PDB file of C-alpha atoms and ligand atoms in Angstrom:
ATOM      1  CA  MET A   1      18.796 -14.146  16.640  1.00 47.00           C
ATOM      2  CA  ALA A   2      18.039 -14.588  12.943  1.00 57.00           C
ATOM      3  CA  ASN A   3      21.336 -13.891  10.809  1.00 64.00           C
ATOM      4  CA  GLN A   4      21.966 -10.471   8.840  1.00 66.00           C
ATOM      5  CA  GLU A   5      20.782 -12.261   5.097  1.00 74.00           C
ATOM      6  CA  GLN A   6      17.633 -13.084   7.596  1.00 88.00           C
ATOM      7  CA  ARG A   7      17.238  -8.907   8.660  1.00 94.00           C
ATOM      8  CA  LEU A   8      16.150  -6.171   7.769  1.00 97.00           C
ATOM      9  CA  SER A   9      17.890  -2.448   7.274  1.00 96.00           C
ATOM     10  CA  THR A  10      15.703  -0.924   9.177  1.00 96.00           C
ATOM     11  CA  LYS A  11      13.820  -0.063  12.395  1.00 96.00           C
ATOM     12  CA  HIS A  12      11.286   0.935  11.003  1.00 98.00           C
ATOM     13  CA  LEU A  13       8.767   0.980   8.127  1.00 98.00           C
ATOM     14  CA  LEU A  14       8.322   4.650   7.163  1.00 98.00           C
ATOM     15  CA  GLY A  15       8.248   4.428   3.159  1.00 98.00           C
ATOM     16  CA  ILE A  16       9.892   2.287   0.364  1.00 98.00           C
ATOM     17  CA  LYS A  17      12.731   4.741  -0.144  1.00 98.00           C
ATOM     18  CA  GLU A  18      14.040   3.972   3.234  1.00 97.00           C
ATOM     19  CA  LEU A  19      14.160   0.334   1.883  1.00 98.00           C
ATOM     20  CA  THR A  20      16.824  -1.446   0.159  1.00 98.00           C
ATOM     21  CA  ILE A  21      16.391  -4.182  -2.590  1.00 98.00           C
ATOM     22  CA  HIS A  22      17.730  -6.983  -0.364  1.00 97.00           C
ATOM     23  CA  ASP A  23      14.859  -5.541   2.395  1.00 98.00           C
ATOM     24  CA  ILE A  24      11.994  -5.867  -0.029  1.00 98.00           C
ATOM     25  CA  GLU A  25      13.233  -9.392  -1.500  1.00 98.00           C
ATOM     26  CA  LEU A  26      13.228 -10.625   2.424  1.00 98.00           C
ATOM     27  CA  ILE A  27       9.757  -9.155   2.923  1.00 98.00           C
ATOM     28  CA  LEU A  28       7.968 -11.259  -0.581  1.00 98.00           C
ATOM     29  CA  GLU A  29       9.714 -13.718   0.056  1.00 98.00           C
ATOM     30  CA  THR A  30       9.027 -14.150   3.926  1.00 98.00           C
ATOM     31  CA  ALA A  31       5.496 -13.048   3.029  1.00 98.00           C
ATOM     32  CA  LYS A  32       5.564 -16.248   0.582  1.00 98.00           C
ATOM     33  CA  ASN A  33       5.821 -18.201   4.085  1.00 97.00           C
ATOM     34  CA  PHE A  34       3.180 -16.427   5.329  1.00 98.00           C
ATOM     35  CA  LYS A  35       0.697 -16.407   2.640  1.00 98.00           C
ATOM     36  CA  ASP A  36       1.120 -20.790   2.863  1.00 97.00           C
ATOM     37  CA  VAL A  37       0.677 -20.199   6.930  1.00 97.00           C
ATOM     38  CA  ILE A  38      -2.750 -18.440   6.435  1.00 96.00           C
ATOM     39  CA  ASN A  39      -4.139 -21.325   4.035  1.00 96.00           C
ATOM     40  CA  ARG A  40      -4.139 -23.934   6.620  1.00 96.00           C
ATOM     41  CA  PRO A  41      -6.362 -25.223   8.373  1.00 96.00           C
ATOM     42  CA  ILE A  42      -4.765 -23.847  12.050  1.00 95.00           C
ATOM     43  CA  LYS A  43      -3.552 -20.615  10.817  1.00 95.00           C
ATOM     44  CA  LYS A  44      -2.023 -19.196  14.013  1.00 96.00           C
ATOM     45  CA  VAL A  45       1.752 -19.529  14.647  1.00 98.00           C
ATOM     46  CA  PRO A  46       3.200 -17.819  17.547  1.00 98.00           C
ATOM     47  CA  SER A  47       5.771 -15.325  17.005  1.00 97.00           C
ATOM     48  CA  LEU A  48       4.747 -12.131  18.465  1.00 98.00           C
ATOM     49  CA  ARG A  49       3.755 -14.029  21.731  1.00 96.00           C
ATOM     50  CA  ASP A  50       5.483 -11.097  23.928  1.00 92.00           C
ATOM     51  CA  ILE A  51       4.649  -8.455  21.027  1.00 97.00           C
ATOM     52  CA  THR A  52       2.071  -5.579  22.063  1.00 97.00           C
ATOM     53  CA  ILE A  53       0.967  -3.329  19.017  1.00 97.00           C
ATOM     54  CA  ALA A  54      -0.846  -0.243  18.397  1.00 96.00           C
ATOM     55  CA  ASN A  55      -2.778   0.821  15.405  1.00 96.00           C
ATOM     56  CA  ILE A  56      -3.739   3.720  15.646  1.00 95.00           C
ATOM     57  CA  PHE A  57      -5.330   5.744  12.163  1.00 95.00           C
ATOM     58  CA  PHE A  58      -6.356   9.133  12.027  1.00 93.00           C
ATOM     59  CA  GLU A  59      -7.509   8.616   8.764  1.00 93.00           C
ATOM     60  CA  ASN A  60     -10.029   6.314   7.561  1.00 92.00           C
ATOM     61  CA  SER A  61      -9.000   2.450   6.359  1.00 95.00           C
ATOM     62  CA  THR A  62     -10.864  -0.550   5.862  1.00 95.00           C
ATOM     63  CA  ARG A  63      -8.788  -3.202   4.297  1.00 97.00           C
ATOM     64  CA  THR A  64      -5.524  -1.509   5.858  1.00 98.00           C
ATOM     65  CA  LYS A  65      -6.544  -1.411   9.706  1.00 97.00           C
ATOM     66  CA  LEU A  66      -8.088  -4.755   9.274  1.00 97.00           C
ATOM     67  CA  SER A  67      -5.720  -6.319   7.077  1.00 98.00           C
ATOM     68  CA  PHE A  68      -2.973  -5.364   9.998  1.00 98.00           C
ATOM     69  CA  GLU A  69      -4.654  -6.442  13.072  1.00 98.00           C
ATOM     70  CA  LEU A  70      -5.422  -9.748  11.299  1.00 98.00           C
ATOM     71  CA  ALA A  71      -1.721 -10.235  10.575  1.00 98.00           C
ATOM     72  CA  GLU A  72      -1.031  -9.997  14.342  1.00 98.00           C
ATOM     73  CA  LYS A  73      -3.864 -11.929  15.479  1.00 98.00           C
ATOM     74  CA  ARG A  74      -2.137 -14.544  12.974  1.00 98.00           C
ATOM     75  CA  LEU A  75       1.167 -13.431  14.564  1.00 98.00           C
ATOM     76  CA  SER A  76      -0.768 -14.120  18.476  1.00 98.00           C
ATOM     77  CA  ALA A  77       0.258 -10.302  19.168  1.00 98.00           C
ATOM     78  CA  ASP A  78      -1.578  -8.485  21.793  1.00 97.00           C
ATOM     79  CA  THR A  79      -3.125  -5.197  20.449  1.00 97.00           C
ATOM     80  CA  ILE A  80      -4.736  -2.069  20.951  1.00 95.00           C
ATOM     81  CA  ASN A  81      -6.771  -0.094  18.253  1.00 94.00           C
ATOM     82  CA  PHE A  82      -6.839   3.998  19.038  1.00 88.00           C
ATOM     83  CA  ALA A  83      -8.992   5.383  16.030  1.00 84.00           C
ATOM     84  CA  ALA A  84      -8.445   9.346  16.600  1.00 80.00           C
ATOM     85  CA  SER A  85     -12.453  10.165  15.643  1.00 76.00           C
ATOM     86  CA  SER A  86     -13.006   8.974  19.029  1.00 73.00           C
ATOM     87  CA  SER A  87     -10.230   9.959  20.879  1.00 72.00           C
ATOM     88  CA  SER A  88      -8.965  12.366  23.106  1.00 74.00           C
ATOM     89  CA  VAL A  89      -7.582  14.190  20.096  1.00 75.00           C
ATOM     90  CA  SER A  90     -10.841  16.377  19.887  1.00 71.00           C
ATOM     91  CA  LYS A  91      -9.917  18.109  22.468  1.00 79.00           C
ATOM     92  CA  GLY A  92      -6.146  19.320  21.777  1.00 81.00           C
ATOM     93  CA  GLU A  93      -4.162  16.605  22.533  1.00 86.00           C
ATOM     94  CA  THR A  94      -0.778  16.422  20.336  1.00 88.00           C
ATOM     95  CA  LEU A  95       0.252  13.487  18.372  1.00 88.00           C
ATOM     96  CA  ILE A  96       3.363  12.938  20.794  1.00 89.00           C
ATOM     97  CA  ASP A  97       1.201  12.597  23.801  1.00 89.00           C
ATOM     98  CA  THR A  98      -1.415  10.437  22.678  1.00 88.00           C
ATOM     99  CA  VAL A  99       1.329   8.552  21.558  1.00 87.00           C
ATOM    100  CA  ASN A 100       3.450   8.350  24.505  1.00 88.00           C
ATOM    101  CA  ASN A 101       0.194   7.919  26.856  1.00 89.00           C
ATOM    102  CA  ILE A 102      -0.235   4.534  24.524  1.00 87.00           C
ATOM    103  CA  LEU A 103       3.637   3.432  24.822  1.00 88.00           C
ATOM    104  CA  ALA A 104       3.004   4.398  28.318  1.00 88.00           C
ATOM    105  CA  MET A 105       1.104   1.317  27.874  1.00 87.00           C
ATOM    106  CA  LYS A 106       4.179  -0.721  27.259  1.00 91.00           C
ATOM    107  CA  VAL A 107       3.505  -0.968  23.643  1.00 94.00           C
ATOM    108  CA  ASP A 108       5.782  -2.559  21.286  1.00 96.00           C
ATOM    109  CA  MET A 109       4.856  -1.473  17.583  1.00 97.00           C
ATOM    110  CA  VAL A 110       3.056   1.923  16.677  1.00 96.00           C
ATOM    111  CA  VAL A 111       1.140   1.067  12.659  1.00 97.00           C
ATOM    112  CA  MET A 112      -0.261   4.151  12.011  1.00 97.00           C
ATOM    113  CA  ARG A 113      -2.158   5.939   9.532  1.00 97.00           C
ATOM    114  CA  HIS A 114      -2.151   9.617   9.291  1.00 95.00           C
ATOM    115  CA  PRO A 115      -3.531  12.613   7.229  1.00 93.00           C
ATOM    116  CA  TYR A 116       0.237  14.369   7.127  1.00 94.00           C
ATOM    117  CA  ALA A 117       2.651  13.535   4.715  1.00 96.00           C
ATOM    118  CA  GLY A 118       5.792  12.569   7.431  1.00 97.00           C
ATOM    119  CA  ALA A 119       4.153  12.375  10.814  1.00 96.00           C
ATOM    120  CA  GLY A 120       5.631   8.593  10.575  1.00 96.00           C
ATOM    121  CA  VAL A 121       8.988  10.136  10.498  1.00 96.00           C
ATOM    122  CA  PHE A 122       8.063  12.399  12.669  1.00 94.00           C
ATOM    123  CA  LEU A 123       7.008  10.496  15.367  1.00 92.00           C
ATOM    124  CA  SER A 124      10.095   8.052  14.881  1.00 94.00           C
ATOM    125  CA  LYS A 125      12.357  10.467  15.948  1.00 93.00           C
ATOM    126  CA  HIS A 126      10.221  11.327  19.417  1.00 91.00           C
ATOM    127  CA  ILE A 127       9.575   8.072  20.391  1.00 89.00           C
ATOM    128  CA  LYS A 128      11.311   4.695  20.853  1.00 90.00           C
ATOM    129  CA  ALA A 129       8.861   2.411  19.600  1.00 94.00           C
ATOM    130  CA  GLN A 130       8.760   0.726  16.155  1.00 97.00           C
ATOM    131  CA  ILE A 131       6.745   3.076  13.353  1.00 97.00           C
ATOM    132  CA  ILE A 132       4.886   1.619  10.623  1.00 98.00           C
ATOM    133  CA  ASN A 133       3.421   3.233   8.198  1.00 98.00           C
ATOM    134  CA  ALA A 134       0.015   2.431   7.150  1.00 98.00           C
ATOM    135  CA  GLY A 135      -0.305   5.948   4.949  1.00 98.00           C
ATOM    136  CA  ASP A 136       0.845   8.694   5.180  1.00 97.00           C
ATOM    137  CA  GLY A 137      -0.767  11.623   2.981  1.00 95.00           C
ATOM    138  CA  ALA A 138      -0.214  11.734  -0.121  1.00 94.00           C
ATOM    139  CA  HIS A 139       3.520  10.374   0.813  1.00 97.00           C
ATOM    140  CA  GLU A 140       3.340   6.710   1.200  1.00 98.00           C
ATOM    141  CA  HIS A 141       1.963   3.636   1.923  1.00 98.00           C
ATOM    142  CA  PRO A 142       4.704   1.112   1.645  1.00 98.00           C
ATOM    143  CA  THR A 143       2.763  -1.870   2.655  1.00 98.00           C
ATOM    144  CA  GLN A 144       0.147  -1.362  -0.202  1.00 98.00           C
ATOM    145  CA  ALA A 145       3.086  -1.358  -2.709  1.00 98.00           C
ATOM    146  CA  LEU A 146       5.231  -4.225  -1.308  1.00 99.00           C
ATOM    147  CA  LEU A 147       1.660  -6.211  -1.420  1.00 98.00           C
ATOM    148  CA  ASP A 148       1.601  -5.523  -5.164  1.00 98.00           C
ATOM    149  CA  ALA A 149       4.399  -6.233  -5.706  1.00 98.00           C
ATOM    150  CA  PHE A 150       3.756  -9.363  -4.045  1.00 98.00           C
ATOM    151  CA  SER A 151       0.598 -10.050  -6.126  1.00 98.00           C
ATOM    152  CA  ILE A 152       2.652  -9.362  -9.467  1.00 98.00           C
ATOM    153  CA  ARG A 153       5.237 -11.604  -8.774  1.00 98.00           C
ATOM    154  CA  GLU A 154       2.636 -14.271  -7.794  1.00 98.00           C
ATOM    155  CA  LYS A 155       0.774 -13.229 -11.376  1.00 97.00           C
ATOM    156  CA  PHE A 156       3.921 -13.578 -13.547  1.00 97.00           C
ATOM    157  CA  GLY A 157       6.710 -15.704 -11.326  1.00 98.00           C
ATOM    158  CA  GLU A 158       8.671 -11.883 -11.644  1.00 97.00           C
ATOM    159  CA  VAL A 159       8.590  -8.566 -11.151  1.00 98.00           C
ATOM    160  CA  ALA A 160      11.750  -7.641 -13.061  1.00 98.00           C
ATOM    161  CA  GLY A 161      11.133  -6.621 -17.176  1.00 98.00           C
ATOM    162  CA  LYS A 162       7.236  -6.434 -16.279  1.00 98.00           C
ATOM    163  CA  LYS A 163       5.399  -3.192 -17.572  1.00 98.00           C
ATOM    164  CA  ILE A 164       2.694  -1.510 -14.969  1.00 98.00           C
ATOM    165  CA  ALA A 165       1.251   1.086 -16.423  1.00 98.00           C
ATOM    166  CA  ILE A 166      -0.367   3.487 -12.511  1.00 98.00           C
ATOM    167  CA  ILE A 167      -3.708   5.240 -14.146  1.00 98.00           C
ATOM    168  CA  GLY A 168      -5.599   7.826 -12.168  1.00 97.00           C
ATOM    169  CA  ASP A 169      -4.731  10.318  -9.393  1.00 95.00           C
ATOM    170  CA  VAL A 170      -1.358  10.445  -9.737  1.00 97.00           C
ATOM    171  CA  LEU A 171      -1.013  13.341  -7.927  1.00 95.00           C
ATOM    172  CA  HIS A 172      -2.387  12.462  -4.826  1.00 94.00           C
ATOM    173  CA  SER A 173      -2.006   9.528  -4.257  1.00 96.00           C
ATOM    174  CA  ARG A 174       0.442   7.949  -1.655  1.00 97.00           C
ATOM    175  CA  VAL A 175       0.156   4.651  -3.009  1.00 98.00           C
ATOM    176  CA  ALA A 176       1.383   5.806  -6.920  1.00 98.00           C
ATOM    177  CA  LEU A 177       4.476   7.196  -5.172  1.00 98.00           C
ATOM    178  CA  SER A 178       5.128   3.896  -2.894  1.00 98.00           C
ATOM    179  CA  ASN A 179       4.528   1.567  -5.782  1.00 98.00           C
ATOM    180  CA  ILE A 180       7.210   3.857  -8.144  1.00 98.00           C
ATOM    181  CA  LEU A 181       9.226   2.946  -5.526  1.00 98.00           C
ATOM    182  CA  CYS A 182       9.376  -0.533  -5.023  1.00 98.00           C
ATOM    183  CA  LEU A 183       8.832  -1.166  -8.353  1.00 98.00           C
ATOM    184  CA  LYS A 184      11.930   0.556  -9.647  1.00 98.00           C
ATOM    185  CA  LYS A 185      14.011  -1.295  -7.457  1.00 98.00           C
ATOM    186  CA  LEU A 186      12.330  -4.699  -8.348  1.00 98.00           C
ATOM    187  CA  GLY A 187      13.098  -3.665 -11.987  1.00 98.00           C
ATOM    188  CA  ALA A 188       9.574  -3.347 -13.748  1.00 98.00           C
ATOM    189  CA  GLU A 189       8.784  -0.804 -15.510  1.00 98.00           C
ATOM    190  CA  VAL A 190       6.976   1.577 -14.364  1.00 98.00           C
ATOM    191  CA  LEU A 191       4.279   4.312 -16.724  1.00 98.00           C
ATOM    192  CA  VAL A 192       1.541   6.852 -15.842  1.00 98.00           C
ATOM    193  CA  CYS A 193      -1.076   7.826 -16.777  1.00 98.00           C
ATOM    194  CA  GLY A 194      -3.805  10.913 -16.321  1.00 97.00           C
ATOM    195  CA  PRO A 195      -5.233  13.796 -16.840  1.00 96.00           C
ATOM    196  CA  THR A 196      -1.983  16.349 -17.352  1.00 96.00           C
ATOM    197  CA  THR A 197      -3.836  17.603 -14.005  1.00 95.00           C
ATOM    198  CA  LEU A 198      -3.628  14.985 -11.896  1.00 96.00           C
ATOM    199  CA  ILE A 199       0.796  13.919 -13.004  1.00 97.00           C
ATOM    200  CA  PRO A 200       3.358  15.712 -10.781  1.00 96.00           C
ATOM    201  CA  LYS A 201       5.944  17.756 -12.551  1.00 94.00           C
ATOM    202  CA  TYR A 202       8.420  16.097 -10.978  1.00 91.00           C
ATOM    203  CA  ILE A 203       7.497  12.832 -12.086  1.00 96.00           C
ATOM    204  CA  GLY A 204       9.925  11.793 -14.293  1.00 95.00           C
ATOM    205  CA  ALA A 205      12.697  11.940 -12.152  1.00 97.00           C
ATOM    206  CA  LEU A 206      11.861   8.970 -10.848  1.00 97.00           C
ATOM    207  CA  GLY A 207      12.805   7.123 -14.078  1.00 98.00           C
ATOM    208  CA  VAL A 208       8.632   6.763 -15.560  1.00 98.00           C
ATOM    209  CA  LYS A 209       6.926   7.284 -18.658  1.00 98.00           C
ATOM    210  CA  VAL A 210       4.158   9.675 -18.908  1.00 98.00           C
ATOM    211  CA  GLU A 211       1.123   8.856 -20.896  1.00 98.00           C
ATOM    212  CA  HIS A 212      -1.735  10.782 -21.074  1.00 98.00           C
ATOM    213  CA  ASP A 213      -3.685   8.348 -23.572  1.00 98.00           C
ATOM    214  CA  LEU A 214      -5.778   5.799 -21.335  1.00 98.00           C
ATOM    215  CA  LEU A 215      -5.848   3.654 -24.300  1.00 98.00           C
ATOM    216  CA  LYS A 216      -2.018   4.175 -25.371  1.00 98.00           C
ATOM    217  CA  ALA A 217      -1.253   3.702 -21.588  1.00 98.00           C
ATOM    218  CA  LEU A 218      -3.151   0.139 -21.349  1.00 98.00           C
ATOM    219  CA  ASN A 219      -1.761  -1.871 -24.827  1.00 98.00           C
ATOM    220  CA  TRP A 220       1.803  -0.951 -23.880  1.00 98.00           C
ATOM    221  CA  CYS A 221       1.472  -2.475 -20.539  1.00 98.00           C
ATOM    222  CA  ASP A 222       1.159  -6.115 -18.495  1.00 98.00           C
ATOM    223  CA  VAL A 223      -0.537  -4.615 -15.604  1.00 98.00           C
ATOM    224  CA  ALA A 224      -2.928  -1.832 -15.326  1.00 98.00           C
ATOM    225  CA  ASN A 225      -2.761  -0.706 -11.456  1.00 98.00           C
ATOM    226  CA  MET A 226      -6.383   1.639 -11.301  1.00 98.00           C
ATOM    227  CA  LEU A 227      -6.180   4.686  -8.941  1.00 98.00           C
ATOM    228  CA  ARG A 228      -9.519   6.081  -7.129  1.00 93.00           C
ATOM    229  CA  ILE A 229     -10.314  10.086  -7.556  1.00 89.00           C
ATOM    230  CA  GLN A 230      -8.983  11.387  -3.801  1.00 77.00           C
ATOM    231  CA  LEU A 231     -11.283  13.640  -4.097  1.00 74.00           C
ATOM    232  CA  GLU A 232     -10.840  14.587  -0.465  1.00 77.00           C
ATOM    233  CA  ARG A 233      -7.075  15.671  -0.764  1.00 72.00           C
ATOM    234  CA  GLN A 234      -8.352  18.338  -3.654  1.00 71.00           C
ATOM    235  CA  GLU A 235      -9.025  21.547  -2.534  1.00 72.00           C
ATOM    236  CA  THR A 236     -10.011  22.998  -6.159  1.00 75.00           C
ATOM    237  CA  LYS A 237     -11.075  21.224  -9.159  1.00 80.00           C
ATOM    238  CA  PHE A 238      -8.595  19.435 -11.543  1.00 81.00           C
ATOM    239  CA  PHE A 239     -11.209  18.125 -13.867  1.00 82.00           C
ATOM    240  CA  PRO A 240     -14.363  19.410 -15.428  1.00 80.00           C
ATOM    241  CA  SER A 241     -16.589  16.629 -13.963  1.00 87.00           C
ATOM    242  CA  LEU A 242     -16.762  12.683 -12.961  1.00 89.00           C
ATOM    243  CA  ARG A 243     -18.548  12.061 -15.636  1.00 92.00           C
ATOM    244  CA  GLU A 244     -16.001  13.343 -17.933  1.00 92.00           C
ATOM    245  CA  TYR A 245     -12.938  11.918 -15.689  1.00 93.00           C
ATOM    246  CA  SER A 246     -14.854   8.854 -16.451  1.00 95.00           C
ATOM    247  CA  MET A 247     -15.215   8.681 -20.109  1.00 95.00           C
ATOM    248  CA  ASN A 248     -11.373   9.470 -20.778  1.00 96.00           C
ATOM    249  CA  TYR A 249      -9.842   7.490 -17.997  1.00 97.00           C
ATOM    250  CA  GLY A 250     -12.482   4.851 -16.663  1.00 97.00           C
ATOM    251  CA  LEU A 251     -11.635   1.351 -17.385  1.00 98.00           C
ATOM    252  CA  ASN A 252     -14.854  -0.082 -18.765  1.00 97.00           C
ATOM    253  CA  LYS A 253     -14.604  -3.541 -20.856  1.00 97.00           C
ATOM    254  CA  GLN A 254     -15.156  -2.689 -23.492  1.00 97.00           C
ATOM    255  CA  ILE A 255     -12.116  -0.542 -23.419  1.00 97.00           C
ATOM    256  CA  LEU A 256     -10.559  -3.753 -22.205  1.00 97.00           C
ATOM    257  CA  ASP A 257     -11.583  -6.054 -24.754  1.00 95.00           C
ATOM    258  CA  SER A 258     -10.282  -3.504 -27.209  1.00 96.00           C
ATOM    259  CA  ILE A 259      -6.313  -4.462 -26.761  1.00 96.00           C
ATOM    260  CA  ASP A 260      -4.918  -7.157 -28.748  1.00 90.00           C
ATOM    261  CA  LYS A 261      -3.395  -8.810 -25.369  1.00 93.00           C
ATOM    262  CA  GLU A 262      -4.790  -9.599 -21.363  1.00 95.00           C
ATOM    263  CA  ILE A 263      -4.120  -7.293 -19.238  1.00 98.00           C
ATOM    264  CA  ILE A 264      -4.332  -7.366 -15.265  1.00 98.00           C
ATOM    265  CA  VAL A 265      -6.481  -5.535 -13.338  1.00 98.00           C
ATOM    266  CA  MET A 266      -5.409  -3.846  -9.653  1.00 98.00           C
ATOM    267  CA  HIS A 267      -6.556  -1.672  -7.364  1.00 98.00           C
ATOM    268  CA  PRO A 268      -5.530  -0.690  -3.965  1.00 98.00           C
ATOM    269  CA  GLY A 269      -9.356  -0.663  -3.134  1.00 95.00           C
ATOM    270  CA  PRO A 270     -11.620   1.378  -2.201  1.00 95.00           C
ATOM    271  CA  ILE A 271     -12.964   1.497  -5.544  1.00 94.00           C
ATOM    272  CA  ASN A 272     -15.274   4.007  -6.866  1.00 93.00           C
ATOM    273  CA  ARG A 273     -17.590   1.426  -9.629  1.00 96.00           C
ATOM    274  CA  GLY A 274     -18.168   3.537 -12.390  1.00 95.00           C
ATOM    275  CA  VAL A 275     -15.308   6.029 -11.733  1.00 94.00           C
ATOM    276  CA  GLU A 276     -11.577   4.653 -12.330  1.00 96.00           C
ATOM    277  CA  ILE A 277     -13.076   1.373 -12.911  1.00 98.00           C
ATOM    278  CA  THR A 278     -16.453  -0.870 -14.493  1.00 98.00           C
ATOM    279  CA  SER A 279     -18.501  -3.446 -12.143  1.00 98.00           C
ATOM    280  CA  ASP A 280     -17.636  -5.754 -14.763  1.00 97.00           C
ATOM    281  CA  VAL A 281     -13.628  -5.000 -14.599  1.00 98.00           C
ATOM    282  CA  ALA A 282     -13.325  -5.369 -11.127  1.00 98.00           C
ATOM    283  CA  ASP A 283     -15.328  -8.488 -11.385  1.00 97.00           C
ATOM    284  CA  SER A 284     -14.008 -10.049 -14.297  1.00 97.00           C
ATOM    285  CA  LYS A 285     -10.927 -12.432 -14.396  1.00 96.00           C
ATOM    286  CA  GLN A 286      -8.508 -10.274 -15.612  1.00 97.00           C
ATOM    287  CA  SER A 287      -9.043  -8.664 -11.982  1.00 98.00           C
ATOM    288  CA  ILE A 288      -6.881  -9.232  -9.468  1.00 98.00           C
ATOM    289  CA  ILE A 289      -8.109  -7.201  -6.605  1.00 98.00           C
ATOM    290  CA  LEU A 290      -9.411  -9.529  -4.069  1.00 98.00           C
ATOM    291  CA  ASN A 291      -6.119 -11.713  -4.275  1.00 98.00           C
ATOM    292  CA  GLN A 292      -4.683  -7.906  -3.165  1.00 98.00           C
ATOM    293  CA  VAL A 293      -6.351  -8.077  -0.015  1.00 98.00           C
ATOM    294  CA  GLU A 294      -5.710 -12.022   0.859  1.00 97.00           C
ATOM    295  CA  ASN A 295      -1.744 -11.420   0.183  1.00 98.00           C
ATOM    296  CA  GLY A 296      -1.853  -8.073   2.306  1.00 98.00           C
ATOM    297  CA  VAL A 297      -2.095 -10.130   5.350  1.00 98.00           C
ATOM    298  CA  ALA A 298       0.926 -12.480   4.417  1.00 98.00           C
ATOM    299  CA  VAL A 299       2.897  -9.590   3.279  1.00 98.00           C
ATOM    300  CA  ARG A 300       2.029  -7.203   6.741  1.00 98.00           C
ATOM    301  CA  MET A 301       2.801 -10.812   9.164  1.00 98.00           C
ATOM    302  CA  ALA A 302       5.937 -10.475   7.249  1.00 98.00           C
ATOM    303  CA  VAL A 303       6.630  -6.680   7.938  1.00 98.00           C
ATOM    304  CA  LEU A 304       5.901  -7.574  11.689  1.00 98.00           C
ATOM    305  CA  TYR A 305       7.723 -10.464  11.925  1.00 98.00           C
ATOM    306  CA  LEU A 306      10.622  -8.820  10.642  1.00 98.00           C
ATOM    307  CA  LEU A 307      10.824  -5.290  11.696  1.00 98.00           C
ATOM    308  CA  ALA A 308      10.320  -7.675  15.720  1.00 96.00           C
ATOM    309  CA  ASN A 309      13.467  -9.727  14.654  1.00 90.00           C
ATOM    310  CA  GLN A 310      14.993  -6.401  13.596  1.00 81.00           C
ATOM    311  CA  SER A 311      14.920  -4.920  17.330  1.00 67.00           C
ATOM    312  CA  SER A 312      15.707  -8.461  19.134  1.00 63.00           C
TER     313      SER A 312
HETATM  314  N1   CP B 401      -5.493   0.673   0.099  1.00 92.66           N
HETATM  315  C1   CP B 401      -6.352   0.938   1.120  1.00 92.66           C
HETATM  316  O1   CP B 401      -5.607   1.818   1.766  1.00 92.66           O
HETATM  317  O2   CP B 401      -7.430   0.542   1.799  1.00 92.66           O
HETATM  318  P1   CP B 401      -8.260   1.406   2.876  1.00 92.66           P
HETATM  319  O3   CP B 401      -7.803   2.893   3.079  1.00 92.66           O
HETATM  320  O4   CP B 401      -9.371   1.237   3.077  1.00 92.66           O
HETATM  321  O5   CP B 401      -6.888   1.177   4.478  1.00 92.66           O
END
């Protein structure tokens, strides 16, 4: 059995809000060990051999879904995958009924992505299995924030004191909220940048700076985390056109080269090349976008491993 120092304070991973600084540090330290594991010739460990995990995705995903599946396989867990689009959800089945049917097959953990904010919290109150939030609406995406923090720490040695600019559609972004909460807990300075219509009015209460000028934000930061415009969550127009958005807030090589220091560029994906970021930036040596994806597997292994320990 793991001692208290190696245990998370929570049974579920619903959001960064519920994690203590110790929890975050423990996940990042554990992920470092798992990153070594996945870079060995034999990438598999038997840690979750007796655990069954259901990945249930009510919303599209490439990175998060594949990354969780791979993390589970590397830990030797048994996995089942569920995509709402090809399930009985379309016949009117409720979330609780769907999940209870999956749990009747003796599942220990549920990794869930859902379009509604709070879906994971709701589920955790109604079922016994451990829940991991893989993104709930515009609310939280905790494992993305953890892998982003891991990637920043890997690059700079530490997160504390670093200046991170989160640029783009902050209003509709679960990545933005989870990143802000995680980075602030780890002692970073955070600034959000975008048009007034895409920056929530409450954001200052989270202890972040607000900047509407892209060049000023870039000159301030050590890391620029570029966000996609979440058109699927926008029922109204928040800016005149994608072209105009891109002219004011898109990151291109010319702007990047015009600032007087070398910053790191991140993006959670999926990228809309030519909108929030151009190809010459996304594929440049300043970009750590694919490192983020690689680190995602190690971080998710750490989360699964520590949550399994938590319930033992
Ligand atoms: N970053 C992220 O959540 O990507 P997916 O939507 O592809 O999972």
